[in-house]
Tab-separated table of C-alpha atoms and ligand atoms in Angstrom:
chain	number	residue	atom	x	y	z
A	30	MET	CA	8.314	49.543	4.308
A	31	LYS	CA	10.013	49.263	0.932
A	32	GLU	CA	8.370	47.264	-1.833
A	33	ILE	CA	10.057	44.815	-4.231
A	34	ARG	CA	7.962	43.897	-7.240
A	35	ILE	CA	7.910	40.437	-8.714
A	36	GLY	CA	6.789	39.267	-12.141
A	37	LEU	CA	5.940	35.571	-12.394
A	38	LEU	CA	6.147	34.060	-15.881
A	39	GLY	CA	4.268	30.760	-16.063
A	40	CYS	CA	1.530	29.810	-13.631
A	41	GLY	CA	1.730	26.024	-13.835
A	42	THR	CA	2.274	23.694	-10.892
A	43	VAL	CA	5.422	25.369	-9.527
A	44	GLY	CA	4.335	28.900	-10.475
A	45	ARG	CA	1.093	28.481	-8.524
A	46	GLY	CA	3.062	27.171	-5.545
A	47	VAL	CA	5.290	30.257	-5.647
A	48	ALA	CA	2.251	32.549	-5.869
A	49	LYS	CA	0.724	30.758	-2.895
A	50	ILE	CA	3.809	31.232	-0.686
A	51	LEU	CA	4.340	34.852	-1.722
A	52	THR	CA	0.727	35.768	-0.952
A	53	GLU	CA	-0.107	33.546	2.026
A	54	SER	CA	3.253	34.063	3.804
A	55	ALA	CA	3.702	37.696	2.774
A	56	ALA	CA	3.865	39.047	6.334
A	57	LEU	CA	6.317	36.359	7.511
A	58	ILE	CA	8.604	36.961	4.528
A	59	ALA	CA	8.411	40.751	4.930
A	60	SER	CA	9.460	40.399	8.562
A	61	ARG	CA	12.529	38.445	7.456
A	62	VAL	CA	13.459	40.592	4.460
A	63	GLY	CA	12.570	44.060	5.711
A	64	ALA	CA	10.600	44.810	2.559
A	65	ARG	CA	7.251	43.838	1.086
A	66	LEU	CA	7.573	41.332	-1.771
A	67	THR	CA	4.633	42.093	-4.035
A	68	LEU	CA	3.483	39.630	-6.654
A	69	ALA	CA	2.865	42.425	-9.145
A	70	ARG	CA	2.294	40.365	-12.308
A	71	VAL	CA	1.458	36.752	-13.093
A	72	ALA	CA	1.602	35.842	-16.780
A	73	ASP	CA	0.255	32.702	-18.383
A	74	VAL	CA	-1.292	31.892	-21.756
A	75	SER	CA	-4.041	29.842	-20.126
A	76	PRO	CA	-6.804	32.168	-18.855
A	77	ASP	CA	-7.660	29.732	-16.026
A	78	ALA	CA	-4.090	29.380	-14.756
A	79	ALA	CA	-4.558	31.683	-11.767
A	80	ALA	CA	-7.958	30.301	-10.748
A	81	GLY	CA	-8.223	30.074	-6.975
A	82	LEU	CA	-5.214	32.314	-6.300
A	83	SER	CA	-7.312	35.425	-5.443
A	84	LEU	CA	-4.945	37.796	-7.233
A	85	PRO	CA	-5.848	41.518	-7.156
A	86	GLU	CA	-7.394	42.982	-10.283
A	87	GLY	CA	-4.889	43.543	-13.109
A	88	VAL	CA	-2.161	41.249	-11.747
A	89	PHE	CA	-2.960	38.325	-14.051
A	90	VAL	CA	-2.016	38.924	-17.700
A	91	ASN	CA	-1.333	36.705	-20.671
A	92	ASP	CA	1.709	38.438	-22.152
A	93	ALA	CA	4.855	37.040	-20.495
A	94	ARG	CA	7.120	38.944	-22.929
A	95	LYS	CA	5.752	42.242	-21.679
A	96	VAL	CA	6.159	41.301	-18.006
A	97	ALA	CA	9.795	40.200	-18.556
A	98	THR	CA	10.788	43.775	-19.381
A	99	GLU	CA	8.126	45.815	-17.568
A	100	PRO	CA	9.843	48.859	-16.012
A	101	ASP	CA	8.551	48.535	-12.447
A	102	ILE	CA	9.267	44.822	-12.052
A	103	ASP	CA	12.436	44.098	-10.028
A	104	ILE	CA	12.624	40.297	-10.084
A	105	VAL	CA	11.402	38.034	-12.893
A	106	LEU	CA	10.581	34.401	-12.101
A	107	GLU	CA	10.848	32.095	-15.114
A	108	MET	CA	8.534	29.152	-14.354
A	109	ILE	CA	7.648	28.304	-17.949
A	110	GLY	CA	10.132	25.485	-18.567
A	111	GLY	CA	11.528	24.290	-21.881
A	112	GLU	CA	14.413	25.830	-23.748
A	113	GLY	CA	12.836	28.172	-26.306
A	114	LEU	CA	10.606	30.875	-24.857
A	115	ALA	CA	12.132	30.490	-21.386
A	116	ARG	CA	15.617	31.308	-22.705
A	117	GLU	CA	14.358	34.224	-24.760
A	118	LEU	CA	12.515	35.729	-21.789
A	119	ILE	CA	15.409	35.273	-19.359
A	120	LEU	CA	17.755	37.037	-21.783
A	121	ALA	CA	15.216	39.820	-22.319
A	122	ALA	CA	14.763	40.262	-18.557
A	123	ILE	CA	18.536	40.344	-17.970
A	124	ALA	CA	18.997	42.868	-20.770
A	125	ALA	CA	16.321	45.006	-19.099
A	126	GLY	CA	18.318	44.874	-15.833
A	127	LYS	CA	15.981	42.503	-13.998
A	128	HIS	CA	17.159	39.902	-11.545
A	129	VAL	CA	15.940	36.473	-12.564
A	130	VAL	CA	15.011	33.244	-10.782
A	131	THR	CA	14.574	29.987	-12.679
A	132	ALA	CA	14.009	26.320	-11.832
A	133	ASN	CA	14.861	25.256	-15.365
A	134	LYS	CA	17.647	22.667	-15.130
A	135	ALA	CA	17.405	21.533	-18.752
A	136	LEU	CA	17.852	25.128	-19.911
A	137	LEU	CA	20.791	25.792	-17.579
A	138	ALA	CA	22.498	22.513	-18.510
A	139	ALA	CA	22.254	23.404	-22.200
A	140	HIS	CA	22.641	27.198	-22.199
A	141	GLY	CA	23.772	28.104	-18.685
A	142	ASN	CA	27.247	29.314	-19.708
A	143	ALA	CA	25.772	31.993	-21.972
A	144	LEU	CA	22.972	32.912	-19.555
A	145	PHE	CA	25.314	33.306	-16.578
A	146	ALA	CA	27.747	35.327	-18.687
A	147	ALA	CA	24.929	37.660	-19.762
A	148	ALA	CA	23.772	38.106	-16.148
A	149	ALA	CA	27.309	38.727	-14.835
A	150	GLU	CA	27.955	41.289	-17.556
A	151	LYS	CA	24.744	43.134	-16.716
A	152	GLY	CA	25.441	42.889	-12.965
A	153	VAL	CA	22.180	41.128	-12.137
A	154	ASP	CA	21.501	37.937	-10.192
A	155	LEU	CA	20.380	34.777	-11.947
A	156	ALA	CA	19.325	32.360	-9.205
A	157	TYR	CA	18.486	28.683	-9.638
A	158	GLU	CA	18.242	26.860	-6.288
A	159	ALA	CA	15.129	24.966	-7.444
A	160	SER	CA	16.871	23.582	-10.520
A	161	VAL	CA	18.637	20.818	-8.551
A	162	GLY	CA	17.114	18.716	-5.794
A	163	GLY	CA	13.887	20.717	-5.376
A	164	CYS	CA	13.729	21.957	-1.794
A	165	MET	CA	17.195	20.689	-0.777
A	166	PRO	CA	19.461	23.763	-0.501
A	167	ILE	CA	22.260	22.126	-2.466
A	168	ILE	CA	23.209	25.160	-4.552
A	169	LYS	CA	23.551	27.337	-1.468
A	170	THR	CA	25.395	24.559	0.370
A	171	ILE	CA	28.059	24.186	-2.302
A	172	ARG	CA	28.291	27.834	-3.262
A	173	GLU	CA	28.214	29.400	0.191
A	174	SER	CA	28.350	26.981	3.113
A	175	LEU	CA	31.241	24.958	1.661
A	176	ALA	CA	33.099	27.890	0.100
A	177	GLY	CA	36.222	26.989	2.091
A	178	ASN	CA	36.262	23.369	0.944
A	179	ARG	CA	37.641	21.556	-2.041
A	180	ILE	CA	34.606	19.485	-3.056
A	181	MET	CA	36.038	15.993	-3.311
A	182	SER	CA	32.892	14.185	-4.353
A	183	MET	CA	29.137	14.444	-4.795
A	184	THR	CA	26.923	11.379	-4.851
A	185	GLY	CA	23.238	12.012	-5.279
A	186	ILE	CA	19.795	10.685	-6.002
A	187	LEU	CA	18.510	13.634	-8.004
A	188	ASN	CA	15.517	12.250	-9.844
A	189	GLY	CA	12.411	11.490	-7.825
A	190	THR	CA	10.724	9.585	-10.628
A	191	CYS	CA	13.572	7.070	-10.953
A	192	ASN	CA	13.882	6.673	-7.207
A	193	TYR	CA	10.140	6.136	-6.951
A	194	ILE	CA	10.174	3.503	-9.712
A	195	LEU	CA	13.153	1.621	-8.276
A	196	SER	CA	11.716	1.796	-4.746
A	197	ARG	CA	8.305	0.546	-5.864
A	198	ILE	CA	9.837	-2.381	-7.756
A	199	THR	CA	12.040	-3.185	-4.739
A	200	ASP	CA	9.367	-2.847	-2.045
A	201	GLU	CA	6.124	-3.779	-3.790
A	202	GLY	CA	7.291	-5.945	-6.665
A	203	ILE	CA	5.222	-3.910	-9.155
A	204	ASP	CA	6.498	-3.650	-12.718
A	205	PHE	CA	8.395	-0.738	-14.264
A	206	GLN	CA	5.516	0.572	-16.387
A	207	THR	CA	2.985	0.597	-13.518
A	208	ALA	CA	5.447	2.411	-11.273
A	209	LEU	CA	6.148	4.984	-14.026
A	210	SER	CA	2.415	5.588	-14.573
A	211	GLN	CA	1.990	6.164	-10.828
A	212	ALA	CA	4.890	8.671	-10.826
A	213	GLN	CA	3.277	10.509	-13.737
A	214	ALA	CA	-0.098	10.572	-11.986
A	215	ALA	CA	1.585	11.987	-8.855
A	216	GLY	CA	2.944	14.853	-10.978
A	217	PHE	CA	6.681	14.636	-10.415
A	218	ALA	CA	7.677	12.936	-13.672
A	219	GLU	CA	8.763	15.208	-16.530
A	220	ALA	CA	6.257	15.821	-19.348
A	221	ASP	CA	8.517	13.539	-21.389
A	222	PRO	CA	9.341	10.744	-18.902
A	223	THR	CA	12.299	9.515	-20.962
A	224	LEU	CA	14.125	12.542	-19.543
A	225	ASP	CA	13.676	10.889	-16.144
A	226	VAL	CA	14.128	7.179	-16.814
A	227	ASP	CA	16.938	7.544	-19.337
A	228	GLY	CA	18.965	9.624	-16.880
A	229	PHE	CA	18.987	12.955	-18.729
A	230	ASP	CA	17.228	14.930	-15.986
A	231	THR	CA	19.788	13.654	-13.459
A	232	ALA	CA	22.592	14.567	-15.874
A	233	HIS	CA	21.229	18.113	-16.274
A	234	LYS	CA	21.453	18.503	-12.507
A	235	LEU	CA	24.927	16.943	-12.295
A	236	ALA	CA	26.168	19.276	-15.048
A	237	ILE	CA	25.078	22.253	-12.938
A	238	LEU	CA	26.542	20.867	-9.696
A	239	SER	CA	29.876	19.928	-11.301
A	240	ALA	CA	30.279	23.440	-12.640
A	241	LEU	CA	29.528	24.894	-9.204
A	242	ALA	CA	31.750	22.496	-7.316
A	243	TYR	CA	34.780	22.466	-9.602
A	244	GLY	CA	34.773	25.926	-11.173
A	245	MET	CA	34.305	24.489	-14.646
A	246	ARG	CA	32.119	25.569	-17.518
A	247	ILE	CA	28.846	23.633	-17.671
A	248	ASN	CA	29.544	20.533	-19.747
A	249	LEU	CA	26.537	18.288	-20.293
A	250	ARG	CA	27.901	16.720	-23.464
A	251	ASP	CA	30.699	14.738	-21.805
A	252	ILE	CA	28.697	13.322	-18.898
A	253	TYR	CA	28.230	9.560	-19.163
A	254	ILE	CA	24.484	8.794	-18.936
A	255	GLU	CA	22.779	5.449	-18.457
A	256	GLY	CA	19.125	5.166	-17.368
A	257	ILE	CA	17.188	2.603	-15.368
A	258	SER	CA	15.056	0.924	-18.003
A	259	ALA	CA	17.291	-2.161	-18.309
A	260	ILE	CA	17.184	-2.953	-14.578
A	261	THR	CA	15.183	-6.123	-13.934
A	262	PRO	CA	13.437	-7.377	-10.781
A	263	MET	CA	16.002	-10.205	-10.838
A	264	ASP	CA	18.898	-7.725	-10.489
A	265	ILE	CA	17.059	-5.937	-7.701
A	266	ALA	CA	16.566	-9.274	-5.891
A	267	PHE	CA	20.254	-10.248	-6.301
A	268	SER	CA	21.343	-6.813	-5.084
A	269	ARG	CA	19.244	-7.127	-1.980
A	270	GLN	CA	20.719	-10.586	-1.312
A	271	PHE	CA	24.237	-9.077	-1.428
A	272	GLY	CA	23.316	-6.111	0.810
A	273	TYR	CA	22.749	-3.404	-1.790
A	274	LYS	CA	19.902	-1.291	-3.156
A	275	ILE	CA	19.939	-0.171	-6.777
A	276	LYS	CA	19.697	3.615	-7.149
A	277	LEU	CA	20.150	5.941	-10.086
A	278	LEU	CA	23.116	8.002	-8.907
A	279	ALA	CA	24.721	11.179	-10.110
A	280	ILE	CA	28.412	10.846	-9.271
A	281	GLY	CA	30.880	13.703	-9.425
A	282	LYS	CA	34.480	13.397	-8.254
A	283	TRP	CA	37.267	15.901	-8.185
A	284	GLY	CA	40.489	15.174	-10.058
A	285	ARG	CA	43.416	17.503	-10.673
A	286	ASP	CA	43.493	17.042	-14.440
A	287	ALA	CA	39.967	15.763	-15.095
A	288	VAL	CA	36.846	15.325	-13.007
A	289	GLU	CA	34.421	12.435	-12.956
A	290	ALA	CA	30.803	13.101	-13.906
A	291	ARG	CA	28.561	10.146	-14.554
A	292	VAL	CA	24.956	9.028	-14.159
A	293	HIS	CA	24.087	5.359	-13.999
A	294	PRO	CA	22.236	2.755	-11.937
A	295	THR	CA	24.445	1.923	-8.993
A	296	MET	CA	24.413	-0.681	-6.246
A	297	VAL	CA	24.567	1.204	-2.956
A	298	PRO	CA	25.348	-0.723	0.267
A	299	PHE	CA	22.653	-0.782	2.964
A	300	SER	CA	25.138	1.048	5.235
A	301	ASN	CA	25.098	4.106	2.936
A	302	PRO	CA	22.263	6.542	3.851
A	303	LEU	CA	21.460	6.940	0.149
A	304	SER	CA	20.246	3.331	0.089
A	305	ASN	CA	17.394	4.319	2.430
A	306	VAL	CA	16.076	7.182	0.327
A	307	LYS	CA	12.456	6.251	-0.263
A	308	ALA	CA	9.827	6.960	-2.880
A	309	ASN	CA	10.298	10.200	-4.823
A	310	LEU	CA	12.662	11.749	-2.289
A	311	ASN	CA	16.100	13.035	-3.288
A	312	ALA	CA	19.347	13.045	-1.330
A	313	ILE	CA	22.915	14.020	-1.951
A	314	THR	CA	26.121	13.454	-0.032
A	315	VAL	CA	28.806	16.061	-0.632
A	316	THR	CA	32.305	15.396	0.629
A	317	GLY	CA	34.481	18.407	1.295
A	318	ASP	CA	38.145	18.227	2.252
A	319	ALA	CA	37.558	20.168	5.467
A	320	VAL	CA	34.009	19.259	6.354
A	321	GLY	CA	33.882	15.546	5.525
A	322	ASP	CA	30.451	14.301	4.487
A	323	ILE	CA	27.254	16.343	4.445
A	324	THR	CA	24.016	14.694	3.363
A	325	LEU	CA	20.935	16.655	2.332
A	326	TYR	CA	17.626	14.837	2.062
A	327	GLY	CA	14.205	16.059	0.961
A	328	TYR	CA	11.650	16.370	-1.799
A	329	GLY	CA	13.325	16.960	-5.139
A	330	ALA	CA	10.124	17.792	-6.952
A	331	GLY	CA	6.518	18.703	-6.338
A	332	GLN	CA	4.702	21.997	-6.098
A	333	MET	CA	5.451	23.350	-2.645
A	334	PRO	CA	8.985	21.934	-2.100
A	335	THR	CA	10.094	23.385	-5.442
A	336	ALA	CA	8.271	26.655	-4.758
A	337	SER	CA	10.055	26.856	-1.395
A	338	ALA	CA	13.419	26.844	-3.189
A	339	VAL	CA	12.251	29.490	-5.673
A	340	VAL	CA	11.109	31.750	-2.842
A	341	SER	CA	14.469	31.312	-1.075
A	342	ASP	CA	16.108	32.745	-4.205
A	343	VAL	CA	13.608	35.621	-4.285
A	344	VAL	CA	14.437	36.413	-0.653
A	345	ASP	CA	18.210	36.332	-1.366
A	346	ILE	CA	17.793	38.709	-4.286
A	347	ALA	CA	15.500	41.001	-2.313
A	348	ARG	CA	18.103	41.202	0.453
A	349	ASN	CA	20.793	41.948	-2.137
A	350	LEU	CA	18.616	44.696	-3.613
A	351	LEU	CA	18.051	46.283	-0.226
A	352	THR	CA	21.769	46.322	0.566
A	353	GLY	CA	23.020	47.093	-2.942
A	354	ALA	CA	24.792	43.717	-2.959
A	355	ALA	CA	23.683	42.139	-6.264
A	356	GLY	CA	26.435	39.805	-7.466
A	357	ARG	CA	27.926	39.478	-3.951
A	358	VAL	CA	27.847	35.693	-4.348
A	359	PRO	CA	29.188	34.783	-7.782
A	360	LEU	CA	26.452	33.097	-9.781
A	361	MET	CA	28.436	29.929	-10.419
A	362	SER	CA	30.301	29.944	-7.116
A	363	TYR	CA	33.648	30.986	-8.676
A	364	GLN	CA	34.518	34.427	-10.018
A	365	PRO	CA	33.808	34.406	-13.785
A	366	SER	CA	37.530	34.952	-14.506
A	367	ALA	CA	38.375	31.757	-12.556
A	368	ILE	CA	35.942	29.501	-14.429
A	369	ARG	CA	37.671	27.259	-16.934
A	370	SER	CA	36.929	24.361	-19.225
A	371	MET	CA	37.833	21.165	-17.385
A	372	PRO	CA	37.800	17.758	-19.014
A	373	ILE	CA	35.491	15.041	-17.753
A	374	LYS	CA	37.324	11.730	-17.451
A	375	PRO	CA	36.428	9.357	-20.276
A	376	MET	CA	34.354	6.469	-18.935
A	377	ASP	CA	37.026	3.939	-19.991
A	378	GLU	CA	39.356	5.392	-17.334
A	379	ILE	CA	36.902	5.018	-14.457
A	380	ALA	CA	37.759	2.337	-11.905
A	381	THR	CA	34.994	0.885	-9.776
A	382	HIS	CA	33.493	-2.368	-8.507
A	383	TYR	CA	31.060	-4.283	-10.695
A	384	TYR	CA	28.118	-6.645	-10.612
A	385	PHE	CA	27.872	-8.870	-13.688
A	386	ARG	CA	24.975	-11.168	-14.464
A	387	PHE	CA	25.539	-13.679	-17.217
A	388	ALA	CA	22.996	-16.084	-18.671
A	389	ALA	CA	25.123	-19.204	-19.099
A	390	LEU	CA	24.681	-22.917	-19.634
A	391	ASP	CA	25.232	-24.970	-16.498
A	392	ARG	CA	28.062	-27.141	-17.838
A	393	PRO	CA	31.456	-28.103	-16.431
A	394	GLY	CA	34.113	-25.557	-17.347
A	395	VAL	CA	31.763	-22.627	-18.091
A	396	LEU	CA	32.702	-20.704	-14.974
A	397	SER	CA	36.400	-21.189	-15.571
A	398	ARG	CA	36.082	-19.919	-19.166
A	399	ILE	CA	34.318	-16.783	-17.949
A	400	SER	CA	36.689	-16.188	-15.051
A	401	GLY	CA	39.680	-16.956	-17.299
A	402	ILE	CA	38.751	-14.090	-19.625
A	403	LEU	CA	38.113	-11.751	-16.695
A	404	GLY	CA	41.544	-12.729	-15.330
A	405	GLU	CA	43.228	-11.955	-18.650
A	406	TYR	CA	41.971	-8.398	-18.325
A	407	GLY	CA	43.064	-8.084	-14.709
A	408	ILE	CA	39.523	-8.247	-13.327
A	409	SER	CA	39.563	-9.943	-9.963
A	410	ILE	CA	36.389	-11.710	-8.810
A	411	LYS	CA	35.206	-11.081	-5.269
A	412	SER	CA	32.342	-13.585	-5.256
A	413	VAL	CA	30.354	-15.820	-7.626
A	414	HIS	CA	26.765	-16.987	-7.311
A	415	GLN	CA	24.779	-19.301	-9.516
A	416	LYS	CA	21.014	-19.647	-9.242
A	417	GLY	CA	19.310	-22.824	-10.369
A	418	ARG	CA	20.515	-25.833	-12.333
A	419	GLY	CA	19.847	-27.127	-15.811
A	420	ALA	CA	22.009	-28.327	-18.653
A	421	GLU	CA	19.644	-27.124	-21.382
A	422	ASP	CA	18.448	-23.691	-20.228
A	423	ALA	CA	20.727	-20.827	-19.364
A	424	VAL	CA	20.941	-20.007	-15.650
A	425	PRO	CA	21.944	-16.692	-14.101
A	426	ILE	CA	25.548	-16.495	-12.925
A	427	VAL	CA	26.294	-13.411	-10.896
A	428	MET	CA	29.767	-12.099	-10.096
A	429	LEU	CA	30.898	-9.224	-7.940
A	430	THR	CA	34.358	-7.857	-8.676
A	431	HIS	CA	37.127	-6.009	-6.953
A	432	LEU	CA	38.184	-2.674	-8.410
A	433	ALA	CA	38.448	-2.841	-12.206
A	434	THR	CA	38.667	-0.302	-15.000
A	435	GLU	CA	35.758	0.277	-17.324
A	436	ALA	CA	37.962	-0.242	-20.400
A	437	ASN	CA	39.016	-3.706	-19.227
A	438	VAL	CA	35.456	-4.605	-18.280
A	439	ARG	CA	34.168	-3.585	-21.694
A	440	LYS	CA	36.802	-5.667	-23.521
A	441	ALA	CA	36.368	-8.707	-21.273
A	442	LEU	CA	32.585	-8.690	-21.534
A	443	SER	CA	32.566	-8.461	-25.292
A	444	GLU	CA	34.894	-11.484	-25.397
A	445	ILE	CA	32.700	-13.388	-22.928
A	446	ALA	CA	29.573	-12.552	-24.948
A	447	ARG	CA	31.149	-14.422	-27.893
A	448	LEU	CA	31.392	-17.693	-25.917
A	449	ASP	CA	28.924	-20.280	-27.228
A	450	VAL	CA	27.856	-21.175	-23.668
A	451	VAL	CA	26.898	-17.594	-22.721
A	452	GLY	CA	23.681	-16.041	-24.008
A	453	ASP	CA	22.436	-12.454	-24.275
A	454	ARG	CA	24.410	-9.419	-23.311
A	455	PRO	CA	25.609	-9.604	-19.726
A	456	MET	CA	24.017	-7.218	-17.261
A	457	VAL	CA	26.493	-4.773	-15.737
A	458	ILE	CA	25.805	-2.599	-12.682
A	459	ARG	CA	28.496	-0.494	-11.049
A	460	ILE	CA	28.872	-0.675	-7.286
A	461	GLU	CA	29.624	2.283	-5.041
A	462	ASP	CA	31.328	0.408	-2.225
A	463	GLU	CA	32.678	2.540	0.561
A	464	ASN	CA	34.123	-0.523	2.286
A	465	GLY	CA	35.975	-1.632	-0.801
A	466	GLU	CA	39.358	-0.513	-2.083
A	467	GLU	CA	39.404	3.093	-3.154
A	468	ALA	CA	40.314	4.183	-6.646
A	469	GLU	CA	43.123	6.731	-7.112
A	470	SER	CA	41.497	10.047	-6.365
A	471	GLY	CA	43.943	12.044	-8.443
A	472	TYR	CA	43.825	14.703	-5.759
B	504	HSE	N1	11.165	14.886	-13.014
B	504	HSE	C1	11.965	15.362	-11.947
B	504	HSE	C2	12.039	14.267	-10.891
B	504	HSE	C3	11.379	16.631	-11.390
B	504	HSE	O1	11.339	13.259	-11.009
B	504	HSE	O2	12.808	14.404	-9.960
B	504	HSE	C4	12.325	17.448	-10.589
B	504	HSE	O3	13.403	17.918	-11.331
């Protein structure tokens, strides 16, 4: 039986999971691939990193640079993370003609265009299934299974930490900080949790998916990003009352001249399967023009689910090597010559439904002043709710709107905020309402 030799760079949580699958399921994988996948090198700076893995003598080393270019290594797995050393080693491995697997979404979102160009030029595979949605095969689904579809939209929960925090606040009533600490203790939050809660990790993943789905160059810079830290238990309670859950969504929509790509807390109706995604699970609904909706659901982080996705890439590459088919599936779904720069629609041009929560004095005429300003900007109110009474203290007034544009909402709210009877900045949450009027798709 042929042998394919693998060099693993980084033996942290995911790296150890990959080593576990490659060693413990070696016979099963060999029977599927038709070759033995040998974990030939494992490199990590920490001498204890491979403890408990029972690696043969000489496999564990501390020099990842050497492994990245070692002549008898066929596939290099970059499991180091970060953007410095990881990028350097991937480029070195590609230059040495190695096929590479990475789970590094932050790196791909920032430097993917150059990395994919380098791999395509060298004729090697650069695989990244684990970079988005952990074990969910979303890259393969878009790139291969839906190759005959125009991808009309993608709506996903792509950050387990945020979903865990929002779910815990919704179901258990615990506060934001406690829920975040629990996510960190469980090991699925990023080392810097602001990447999670401020929406950047979700945006990294959306940048990759948008490029794959629309044939555009990766464009992280123009994605609108809003995190979950301003969401209060009061908004979660109101949402529930109106039949919605609040989720941090990545939303991508096709448009002929510009696509939509945005990350923000969103009210999702109970009827939408995404509203039922619990704890740190991820899910994504992709709508193709031929296929309709497909929803994938599974663990988006964690040792073994992420390792499972990495190993699926290793198996793909091994099969390509055995059949001389490297590059058969274009790395970014489209042929490199077909990939173009596509604008992302400015947020002001987005039309959606809104939830507003104002803190306003409970006096005659207040509601009509607020609704008058909304009316001036063409924002039509679907329903209004006031909680509590009291002439002295502000009370929450909540409004749900019909379809409105972001530009009009921004102007109206800044005018409303200047009213002497309205305090604080109003809370704004966008609503993804499949039963509501649809915005122009531009398709
Ligand atoms: N911090 C990420 C999450 C890990 O919570 O989903 C997976 O990318």
